[in-house]
Amino acid sequence: MAMVPKLPPMDDAPTPVAPVPERVYTLTAQDRCGQCQARAYAKAMVYGQDILLCCHHWRDHRAVLTELTCDWIDETEAVLIKTGTVSDV
């Protein structure tokens, strides 16, 4: 009968990784772009007013809006998660 070697205890066992919490989005399906009424995935606060923008209008105006304000939300990655590509939903 062949002897099976006894393995040493696993002191170097990898520590389990905590699950990454799901991203909580603040914009909902009811939020609409102020220019074309598509679903809004970005919001900028400019001079005390909220401006809601869809993905393509956010891409078009992002540079100017981020210079005007430091308060903005960009949730366009939600489109990537859903579809794998950036498009207006």
mmCIF file of N, CA, C and O in Angstrom:
data_model
loop_
_atom_site.group_PDB
_atom_site.id
_atom_site.type_symbol
_atom_site.label_atom_id
_atom_site.label_comp_id
_atom_site.label_asym_id
_atom_site.label_seq_id
_atom_site.Cartn_x
_atom_site.Cartn_y
_atom_site.Cartn_z
ATOM 1 N N MET A 1 0.851 -1.175 0.000
ATOM 2 C CA MET A 1 0.000 0.000 0.000
ATOM 3 C C MET A 1 0.895 1.236 0.000
ATOM 4 O O MET A 1 1.811 1.344 0.796
ATOM 5 N N ALA A 2 0.607 2.186 -0.921
ATOM 6 C CA ALA A 2 1.407 3.401 -1.036
ATOM 7 C C ALA A 2 0.969 4.397 0.020
ATOM 8 O O ALA A 2 -0.207 4.521 0.348
ATOM 9 N N MET A 3 1.955 5.077 0.555
ATOM 10 C CA MET A 3 1.631 6.076 1.573
ATOM 11 C C MET A 3 1.390 7.431 0.907
ATOM 12 O O MET A 3 2.124 7.837 0.025
ATOM 13 N N VAL A 4 0.336 8.097 1.338
ATOM 14 C CA VAL A 4 0.022 9.434 0.844
ATOM 15 C C VAL A 4 0.706 10.433 1.758
ATOM 16 O O VAL A 4 0.528 10.376 2.970
ATOM 17 N N PRO A 5 1.505 11.364 1.176
ATOM 18 C CA PRO A 5 2.190 12.323 2.051
ATOM 19 C C PRO A 5 1.188 13.256 2.721
ATOM 20 O O PRO A 5 0.178 13.642 2.138
ATOM 21 N N LYS A 6 1.473 13.567 3.951
ATOM 22 C CA LYS A 6 0.614 14.488 4.700
ATOM 23 C C LYS A 6 1.040 15.920 4.369
ATOM 24 O O LYS A 6 2.210 16.259 4.438
ATOM 25 N N LEU A 7 0.059 16.729 3.985
ATOM 26 C CA LEU A 7 0.345 18.114 3.636
ATOM 27 C C LEU A 7 0.443 18.974 4.891
ATOM 28 O O LEU A 7 -0.283 18.748 5.868
ATOM 29 N N PRO A 8 1.316 19.960 4.871
ATOM 30 C CA PRO A 8 1.418 20.851 6.035
ATOM 31 C C PRO A 8 0.165 21.724 6.144
ATOM 32 O O PRO A 8 -0.545 21.940 5.179
ATOM 33 N N PRO A 9 -0.123 22.225 7.356
ATOM 34 C CA PRO A 9 -1.300 23.097 7.517
ATOM 35 C C PRO A 9 -1.140 24.360 6.677
ATOM 36 O O PRO A 9 -0.044 24.849 6.466
ATOM 37 N N MET A 10 -2.260 24.859 6.217
ATOM 38 C CA MET A 10 -2.243 26.051 5.353
ATOM 39 C C MET A 10 -2.334 27.317 6.190
ATOM 40 O O MET A 10 -3.404 27.842 6.436
ATOM 41 N N ASP A 11 -1.171 27.800 6.619
ATOM 42 C CA ASP A 11 -1.126 29.062 7.366
ATOM 43 C C ASP A 11 -1.238 30.246 6.422
ATOM 44 O O ASP A 11 -1.619 31.341 6.810
ATOM 45 N N ASP A 12 -0.883 30.033 5.151
ATOM 46 C CA ASP A 12 -0.893 31.110 4.172
ATOM 47 C C ASP A 12 -2.205 31.155 3.389
ATOM 48 O O ASP A 12 -2.248 31.632 2.259
ATOM 49 N N ALA A 13 -3.254 30.673 3.966
ATOM 50 C CA ALA A 13 -4.535 30.645 3.256
ATOM 51 C C ALA A 13 -4.957 32.072 2.904
ATOM 52 O O ALA A 13 -4.812 32.990 3.715
ATOM 53 N N PRO A 14 -5.446 32.258 1.679
ATOM 54 C CA PRO A 14 -5.865 33.623 1.308
ATOM 55 C C PRO A 14 -7.057 34.072 2.138
ATOM 56 O O PRO A 14 -7.938 33.293 2.458
ATOM 57 N N THR A 15 -7.027 35.324 2.494
ATOM 58 C CA THR A 15 -8.146 35.856 3.268
ATOM 59 C C THR A 15 -9.304 36.138 2.328
ATOM 60 O O THR A 15 -9.103 36.620 1.210
ATOM 61 N N PRO A 16 -10.501 35.822 2.752
ATOM 62 C CA PRO A 16 -11.651 36.078 1.878
ATOM 63 C C PRO A 16 -11.826 37.573 1.633
ATOM 64 O O PRO A 16 -11.588 38.392 2.511
ATOM 65 N N VAL A 17 -12.224 37.900 0.431
ATOM 66 C CA VAL A 17 -12.426 39.295 0.040
ATOM 67 C C VAL A 17 -13.891 39.642 0.250
ATOM 68 O O VAL A 17 -14.779 38.895 -0.139
ATOM 69 N N ALA A 18 -14.124 40.778 0.891
ATOM 70 C CA ALA A 18 -15.501 41.221 1.121
ATOM 71 C C ALA A 18 -16.133 41.588 -0.213
ATOM 72 O O ALA A 18 -15.475 42.158 -1.088
ATOM 73 N N PRO A 19 -17.402 41.268 -0.404
ATOM 74 C CA PRO A 19 -18.056 41.619 -1.662
ATOM 75 C C PRO A 19 -18.147 43.131 -1.825
ATOM 76 O O PRO A 19 -18.307 43.868 -0.861
ATOM 77 N N VAL A 20 -18.020 43.572 -3.054
ATOM 78 C CA VAL A 20 -18.113 44.995 -3.358
ATOM 79 C C VAL A 20 -19.591 45.383 -3.326
ATOM 80 O O VAL A 20 -20.413 44.733 -3.968
ATOM 81 N N PRO A 21 -19.946 46.404 -2.557
ATOM 82 C CA PRO A 21 -21.357 46.794 -2.505
ATOM 83 C C PRO A 21 -21.830 47.306 -3.857
ATOM 84 O O PRO A 21 -21.054 47.877 -4.624
ATOM 85 N N GLU A 22 -23.092 47.060 -4.147
ATOM 86 C CA GLU A 22 -23.659 47.537 -5.398
ATOM 87 C C GLU A 22 -23.701 49.056 -5.395
ATOM 88 O O GLU A 22 -23.968 49.673 -4.376
ATOM 89 N N ARG A 23 -23.429 49.647 -6.549
ATOM 90 C CA ARG A 23 -23.443 51.106 -6.677
ATOM 91 C C ARG A 23 -24.871 51.615 -6.534
ATOM 92 O O ARG A 23 -25.788 51.065 -7.123
ATOM 93 N N VAL A 24 -25.044 52.634 -5.748
ATOM 94 C CA VAL A 24 -26.359 53.249 -5.583
ATOM 95 C C VAL A 24 -26.394 54.494 -6.456
ATOM 96 O O VAL A 24 -25.551 55.378 -6.335
ATOM 97 N N TYR A 25 -27.341 54.519 -7.361
ATOM 98 C CA TYR A 25 -27.474 55.647 -8.275
ATOM 99 C C TYR A 25 -28.531 56.612 -7.747
ATOM 100 O O TYR A 25 -29.529 56.199 -7.186
ATOM 101 N N THR A 26 -28.306 57.891 -7.960
ATOM 102 C CA THR A 26 -29.246 58.899 -7.466
ATOM 103 C C THR A 26 -30.256 59.308 -8.525
ATOM 104 O O THR A 26 -31.341 59.750 -8.197
ATOM 105 N N LEU A 27 -29.898 59.173 -9.796
ATOM 106 C CA LEU A 27 -30.824 59.527 -10.865
ATOM 107 C C LEU A 27 -31.686 58.311 -11.212
ATOM 108 O O LEU A 27 -31.196 57.189 -11.260
ATOM 109 N N THR A 28 -32.958 58.549 -11.445
ATOM 110 C CA THR A 28 -33.884 57.457 -11.717
ATOM 111 C C THR A 28 -34.406 57.548 -13.149
ATOM 112 O O THR A 28 -34.107 58.500 -13.868
ATOM 113 N N ALA A 29 -35.216 56.588 -13.539
ATOM 114 C CA ALA A 29 -35.791 56.575 -14.888
ATOM 115 C C ALA A 29 -36.733 57.754 -15.114
ATOM 116 O O ALA A 29 -36.990 58.134 -16.251
ATOM 117 N N GLN A 30 -37.225 58.367 -14.060
ATOM 118 C CA GLN A 30 -38.107 59.524 -14.203
ATOM 119 C C GLN A 30 -37.339 60.804 -14.496
ATOM 120 O O GLN A 30 -37.921 61.780 -14.956
ATOM 121 N N ASP A 31 -36.040 60.827 -14.231
ATOM 122 C CA ASP A 31 -35.220 62.005 -14.503
ATOM 123 C C ASP A 31 -34.937 62.071 -16.004
ATOM 124 O O ASP A 31 -34.454 61.109 -16.595
ATOM 125 N N ARG A 32 -35.252 63.231 -16.614
ATOM 126 C CA ARG A 32 -35.145 63.380 -18.064
ATOM 127 C C ARG A 32 -34.221 64.524 -18.436
ATOM 128 O O ARG A 32 -34.139 65.536 -17.732
ATOM 129 N N CYS A 33 -33.541 64.364 -19.553
ATOM 130 C CA CYS A 33 -32.643 65.390 -20.091
ATOM 131 C C CYS A 33 -33.450 66.643 -20.419
ATOM 132 O O CYS A 33 -34.533 66.561 -21.011
ATOM 133 N N GLY A 34 -32.940 67.803 -20.052
ATOM 134 C CA GLY A 34 -33.623 69.055 -20.327
ATOM 135 C C GLY A 34 -33.588 69.458 -21.788
ATOM 136 O O GLY A 34 -34.309 70.362 -22.197
ATOM 137 N N GLN A 35 -32.767 68.797 -22.602
ATOM 138 C CA GLN A 35 -32.659 69.163 -24.008
ATOM 139 C C GLN A 35 -33.446 68.242 -24.933
ATOM 140 O O GLN A 35 -34.028 68.691 -25.903
ATOM 141 N N CYS A 36 -33.447 66.927 -24.640
ATOM 142 C CA CYS A 36 -34.088 66.001 -25.591
ATOM 143 C C CYS A 36 -35.069 65.033 -24.926
ATOM 144 O O CYS A 36 -35.642 64.199 -25.611
ATOM 145 N N GLN A 37 -35.234 65.103 -23.633
ATOM 146 C CA GLN A 37 -36.160 64.269 -22.862
ATOM 147 C C GLN A 37 -35.772 62.795 -22.788
ATOM 148 O O GLN A 37 -36.565 61.960 -22.377
ATOM 149 N N ALA A 38 -34.536 62.443 -23.182
ATOM 150 C CA ALA A 38 -34.045 61.080 -22.966
ATOM 151 C C ALA A 38 -33.756 60.922 -21.481
ATOM 152 O O ALA A 38 -33.707 61.898 -20.720
ATOM 153 N N ARG A 39 -33.555 59.687 -21.035
ATOM 154 C CA ARG A 39 -33.256 59.454 -19.624
ATOM 155 C C ARG A 39 -31.959 60.158 -19.242
ATOM 156 O O ARG A 39 -30.961 60.093 -19.963
ATOM 157 N N ALA A 40 -31.980 60.849 -18.104
ATOM 158 C CA ALA A 40 -30.804 61.591 -17.637
ATOM 159 C C ALA A 40 -29.878 60.669 -16.851
ATOM 160 O O ALA A 40 -30.324 59.914 -15.990
ATOM 161 N N TYR A 41 -28.607 60.736 -17.176
ATOM 162 C CA TYR A 41 -27.577 59.993 -16.453
ATOM 163 C C TYR A 41 -26.526 60.921 -15.868
ATOM 164 O O TYR A 41 -25.541 60.454 -15.309
ATOM 165 N N ALA A 42 -26.725 62.229 -15.989
ATOM 166 C CA ALA A 42 -25.792 63.196 -15.417
ATOM 167 C C ALA A 42 -26.579 64.402 -14.925
ATOM 168 O O ALA A 42 -27.618 64.754 -15.481
ATOM 169 N N LYS A 43 -26.063 64.982 -13.835
ATOM 170 C CA LYS A 43 -26.707 66.172 -13.271
ATOM 171 C C LYS A 43 -25.619 67.144 -12.861
ATOM 172 O O LYS A 43 -24.625 66.758 -12.248
ATOM 173 N N ALA A 44 -25.802 68.400 -13.218
ATOM 174 C CA ALA A 44 -24.861 69.450 -12.835
ATOM 175 C C ALA A 44 -25.643 70.566 -12.151
ATOM 176 O O ALA A 44 -26.749 70.898 -12.567
ATOM 177 N N MET A 45 -25.067 71.133 -11.098
ATOM 178 C CA MET A 45 -25.676 72.261 -10.406
ATOM 179 C C MET A 45 -24.956 73.519 -10.883
ATOM 180 O O MET A 45 -23.775 73.709 -10.613
ATOM 181 N N VAL A 46 -25.658 74.340 -11.649
ATOM 182 C CA VAL A 46 -25.077 75.557 -12.219
ATOM 183 C C VAL A 46 -25.908 76.741 -11.756
ATOM 184 O O VAL A 46 -27.104 76.817 -12.038
ATOM 185 N N TYR A 47 -25.268 77.651 -11.045
ATOM 186 C CA TYR A 47 -25.920 78.856 -10.519
ATOM 187 C C TYR A 47 -27.207 78.507 -9.766
ATOM 188 O O TYR A 47 -28.229 79.160 -9.929
ATOM 189 N N GLY A 48 -27.161 77.453 -8.961
ATOM 190 C CA GLY A 48 -28.303 77.068 -8.138
ATOM 191 C C GLY A 48 -29.376 76.278 -8.855
ATOM 192 O O GLY A 48 -30.396 75.941 -8.264
ATOM 193 N N GLN A 49 -29.180 75.958 -10.108
ATOM 194 C CA GLN A 49 -30.166 75.206 -10.894
ATOM 195 C C GLN A 49 -29.605 73.829 -11.242
ATOM 196 O O GLN A 49 -28.444 73.708 -11.634
ATOM 197 N N ASP A 50 -30.435 72.799 -11.122
ATOM 198 C CA ASP A 50 -30.047 71.465 -11.557
ATOM 199 C C ASP A 50 -30.255 71.339 -13.052
ATOM 200 O O ASP A 50 -31.319 71.660 -13.574
ATOM 201 N N ILE A 51 -29.233 70.872 -13.740
ATOM 202 C CA ILE A 51 -29.324 70.601 -15.169
ATOM 203 C C ILE A 51 -29.178 69.100 -15.337
ATOM 204 O O ILE A 51 -28.150 68.522 -14.958
ATOM 205 N N LEU A 52 -30.216 68.460 -15.886
ATOM 206 C CA LEU A 52 -30.186 67.027 -16.129
ATOM 207 C C LEU A 52 -29.858 66.785 -17.591
ATOM 208 O O LEU A 52 -30.406 67.433 -18.480
ATOM 209 N N LEU A 53 -28.945 65.834 -17.838
ATOM 210 C CA LEU A 53 -28.490 65.570 -19.198
ATOM 211 C C LEU A 53 -28.409 64.071 -19.472
ATOM 212 O O LEU A 53 -28.020 63.295 -18.598
ATOM 213 N N CYS A 54 -28.764 63.697 -20.707
ATOM 214 C CA CYS A 54 -28.584 62.320 -21.154
ATOM 215 C C CYS A 54 -27.094 62.113 -21.447
ATOM 216 O O CYS A 54 -26.288 63.037 -21.337
ATOM 217 N N CYS A 55 -26.733 60.906 -21.841
ATOM 218 C CA CYS A 55 -25.312 60.601 -22.071
ATOM 219 C C CYS A 55 -24.694 61.451 -23.168
ATOM 220 O O CYS A 55 -23.608 61.995 -22.991
ATOM 221 N N HIS A 56 -25.372 61.562 -24.301
ATOM 222 C CA HIS A 56 -24.710 62.281 -25.393
ATOM 223 C C HIS A 56 -24.668 63.784 -25.147
ATOM 224 O O HIS A 56 -23.694 64.451 -25.510
ATOM 225 N N HIS A 57 -25.660 64.361 -24.491
ATOM 226 C CA HIS A 57 -25.579 65.786 -24.166
ATOM 227 C C HIS A 57 -24.560 66.034 -23.054
ATOM 228 O O HIS A 57 -23.893 67.080 -23.029
ATOM 229 N N TRP A 58 -24.389 65.110 -22.130
ATOM 230 C CA TRP A 58 -23.359 65.240 -21.102
ATOM 231 C C TRP A 58 -21.977 65.220 -21.753
ATOM 232 O O TRP A 58 -21.116 66.028 -21.434
ATOM 233 N N ARG A 59 -21.757 64.297 -22.688
ATOM 234 C CA ARG A 59 -20.465 64.254 -23.388
ATOM 235 C C ARG A 59 -20.222 65.554 -24.147
ATOM 236 O O ARG A 59 -19.102 66.071 -24.165
ATOM 237 N N ASP A 60 -21.263 66.087 -24.777
ATOM 238 C CA ASP A 60 -21.109 67.326 -25.547
ATOM 239 C C ASP A 60 -20.764 68.531 -24.661
ATOM 240 O O ASP A 60 -20.009 69.407 -25.072
ATOM 241 N N HIS A 61 -21.332 68.603 -23.463
ATOM 242 C CA HIS A 61 -21.218 69.810 -22.616
ATOM 243 C C HIS A 61 -20.407 69.608 -21.338
ATOM 244 O O HIS A 61 -20.272 70.529 -20.546
ATOM 245 N N ARG A 62 -19.857 68.413 -21.129
ATOM 246 C CA ARG A 62 -19.164 68.100 -19.873
ATOM 247 C C ARG A 62 -18.019 69.057 -19.575
ATOM 248 O O ARG A 62 -17.868 69.531 -18.454
ATOM 249 N N ALA A 63 -17.199 69.374 -20.563
ATOM 250 C CA ALA A 63 -16.029 70.229 -20.316
ATOM 251 C C ALA A 63 -16.441 71.600 -19.783
ATOM 252 O O ALA A 63 -15.878 72.099 -18.811
ATOM 253 N N VAL A 64 -17.439 72.204 -20.395
ATOM 254 C CA VAL A 64 -17.889 73.530 -19.962
ATOM 255 C C VAL A 64 -18.567 73.449 -18.600
ATOM 256 O O VAL A 64 -18.314 74.271 -17.716
ATOM 257 N N LEU A 65 -19.434 72.462 -18.415
ATOM 258 C CA LEU A 65 -20.174 72.356 -17.154
ATOM 259 C C LEU A 65 -19.261 72.056 -15.971
ATOM 260 O O LEU A 65 -19.471 72.582 -14.883
ATOM 261 N N THR A 66 -18.246 71.244 -16.156
ATOM 262 C CA THR A 66 -17.346 70.953 -15.041
ATOM 263 C C THR A 66 -16.465 72.150 -14.701
ATOM 264 O O THR A 66 -15.990 72.258 -13.582
ATOM 265 N N GLU A 67 -16.254 73.054 -15.643
ATOM 266 C CA GLU A 67 -15.540 74.294 -15.334
ATOM 267 C C GLU A 67 -16.425 75.255 -14.554
ATOM 268 O O GLU A 67 -15.952 76.004 -13.705
ATOM 269 N N LEU A 68 -17.723 75.268 -14.853
ATOM 270 C CA LEU A 68 -18.647 76.183 -14.184
ATOM 271 C C LEU A 68 -18.985 75.767 -12.756
ATOM 272 O O LEU A 68 -19.316 76.603 -11.935
ATOM 273 N N THR A 69 -18.946 74.495 -12.477
ATOM 274 C CA THR A 69 -19.418 74.010 -11.188
ATOM 275 C C THR A 69 -18.555 72.880 -10.666
ATOM 276 O O THR A 69 -17.924 72.167 -11.441
ATOM 277 N N CYS A 70 -18.547 72.711 -9.354
ATOM 278 C CA CYS A 70 -17.873 71.550 -8.779
ATOM 279 C C CYS A 70 -18.903 70.516 -8.323
ATOM 280 O O CYS A 70 -18.547 69.445 -7.897
ATOM 281 N N ASP A 71 -20.176 70.846 -8.411
ATOM 282 C CA ASP A 71 -21.235 69.928 -7.998
ATOM 283 C C ASP A 71 -21.857 69.280 -9.225
ATOM 284 O O ASP A 71 -22.667 69.890 -9.913
ATOM 285 N N TRP A 72 -21.442 68.040 -9.509
ATOM 286 C CA TRP A 72 -22.045 67.328 -10.616
ATOM 287 C C TRP A 72 -22.012 65.839 -10.336
ATOM 288 O O TRP A 72 -21.194 65.352 -9.568
ATOM 289 N N ILE A 73 -22.930 65.136 -10.931
ATOM 290 C CA ILE A 73 -23.046 63.686 -10.790
ATOM 291 C C ILE A 73 -22.971 63.088 -12.191
ATOM 292 O O ILE A 73 -23.714 63.503 -13.076
ATOM 293 N N ASP A 74 -22.088 62.141 -12.379
ATOM 294 C CA ASP A 74 -21.956 61.455 -13.669
ATOM 295 C C ASP A 74 -22.229 59.973 -13.438
ATOM 296 O O ASP A 74 -21.425 59.272 -12.836
ATOM 297 N N GLU A 75 -23.386 59.502 -13.877
ATOM 298 C CA GLU A 75 -23.768 58.101 -13.723
ATOM 299 C C GLU A 75 -23.836 57.405 -15.082
ATOM 300 O O GLU A 75 -24.554 56.430 -15.250
ATOM 301 N N THR A 76 -23.081 57.900 -16.053
ATOM 302 C CA THR A 76 -23.134 57.329 -17.395
ATOM 303 C C THR A 76 -22.605 55.903 -17.438
ATOM 304 O O THR A 76 -22.908 55.168 -18.379
ATOM 305 N N GLU A 77 -21.824 55.481 -16.440
ATOM 306 C CA GLU A 77 -21.354 54.092 -16.455
ATOM 307 C C GLU A 77 -22.510 53.108 -16.275
ATOM 308 O O GLU A 77 -22.385 51.945 -16.600
ATOM 309 N N ALA A 78 -23.652 53.575 -15.798
ATOM 310 C CA ALA A 78 -24.818 52.702 -15.684
ATOM 311 C C ALA A 78 -25.258 52.209 -17.056
ATOM 312 O O ALA A 78 -25.739 51.090 -17.193
ATOM 313 N N VAL A 79 -25.073 53.021 -18.078
ATOM 314 C CA VAL A 79 -25.412 52.604 -19.436
ATOM 315 C C VAL A 79 -24.443 51.520 -19.888
ATOM 316 O O VAL A 79 -24.835 50.540 -20.509
ATOM 317 N N LEU A 80 -23.169 51.675 -19.568
ATOM 318 C CA LEU A 80 -22.183 50.651 -19.912
ATOM 319 C C LEU A 80 -22.496 49.330 -19.223
ATOM 320 O O LEU A 80 -22.366 48.269 -19.820
ATOM 321 N N ILE A 81 -22.903 49.402 -17.970
ATOM 322 C CA ILE A 81 -23.213 48.185 -17.219
ATOM 323 C C ILE A 81 -24.403 47.473 -17.847
ATOM 324 O O ILE A 81 -24.410 46.260 -17.990
ATOM 325 N N LYS A 82 -25.409 48.224 -18.266
ATOM 326 C CA LYS A 82 -26.620 47.619 -18.830
ATOM 327 C C LYS A 82 -26.411 47.081 -20.236
ATOM 328 O O LYS A 82 -26.912 46.025 -20.579
ATOM 329 N N THR A 83 -25.715 47.826 -21.076
ATOM 330 C CA THR A 83 -25.677 47.489 -22.503
ATOM 331 C C THR A 83 -24.298 47.095 -23.013
ATOM 332 O O THR A 83 -24.200 46.509 -24.078
ATOM 333 N N GLY A 84 -23.264 47.458 -22.296
ATOM 334 C CA GLY A 84 -21.917 47.197 -22.782
ATOM 335 C C GLY A 84 -21.403 48.306 -23.698
ATOM 336 O O GLY A 84 -20.242 48.307 -24.075
ATOM 337 N N THR A 85 -22.251 49.254 -24.053
ATOM 338 C CA THR A 85 -21.850 50.397 -24.875
ATOM 339 C C THR A 85 -22.543 51.640 -24.362
ATOM 340 O O THR A 85 -23.565 51.557 -23.693
ATOM 341 N N VAL A 86 -21.987 52.789 -24.686
ATOM 342 C CA VAL A 86 -22.630 54.045 -24.300
ATOM 343 C C VAL A 86 -23.625 54.415 -25.388
ATOM 344 O O VAL A 86 -23.276 54.554 -26.541
ATOM 345 N N SER A 87 -24.870 54.533 -24.999
ATOM 346 C CA SER A 87 -25.909 54.983 -25.915
ATOM 347 C C SER A 87 -26.971 55.673 -25.074
ATOM 348 O O SER A 87 -27.002 55.542 -23.874
ATOM 349 N N ASP A 88 -27.829 56.395 -25.705
ATOM 350 C CA ASP A 88 -28.898 57.063 -24.978
ATOM 351 C C ASP A 88 -30.055 56.110 -24.796
ATOM 352 O O ASP A 88 -30.494 55.461 -25.727
ATOM 353 N N VAL A 89 -30.506 56.013 -23.568
ATOM 354 C CA VAL A 89 -31.610 55.106 -23.230
ATOM 355 C C VAL A 89 -32.824 55.931 -22.940
ATOM 356 O O VAL A 89 -32.758 56.970 -22.378
#
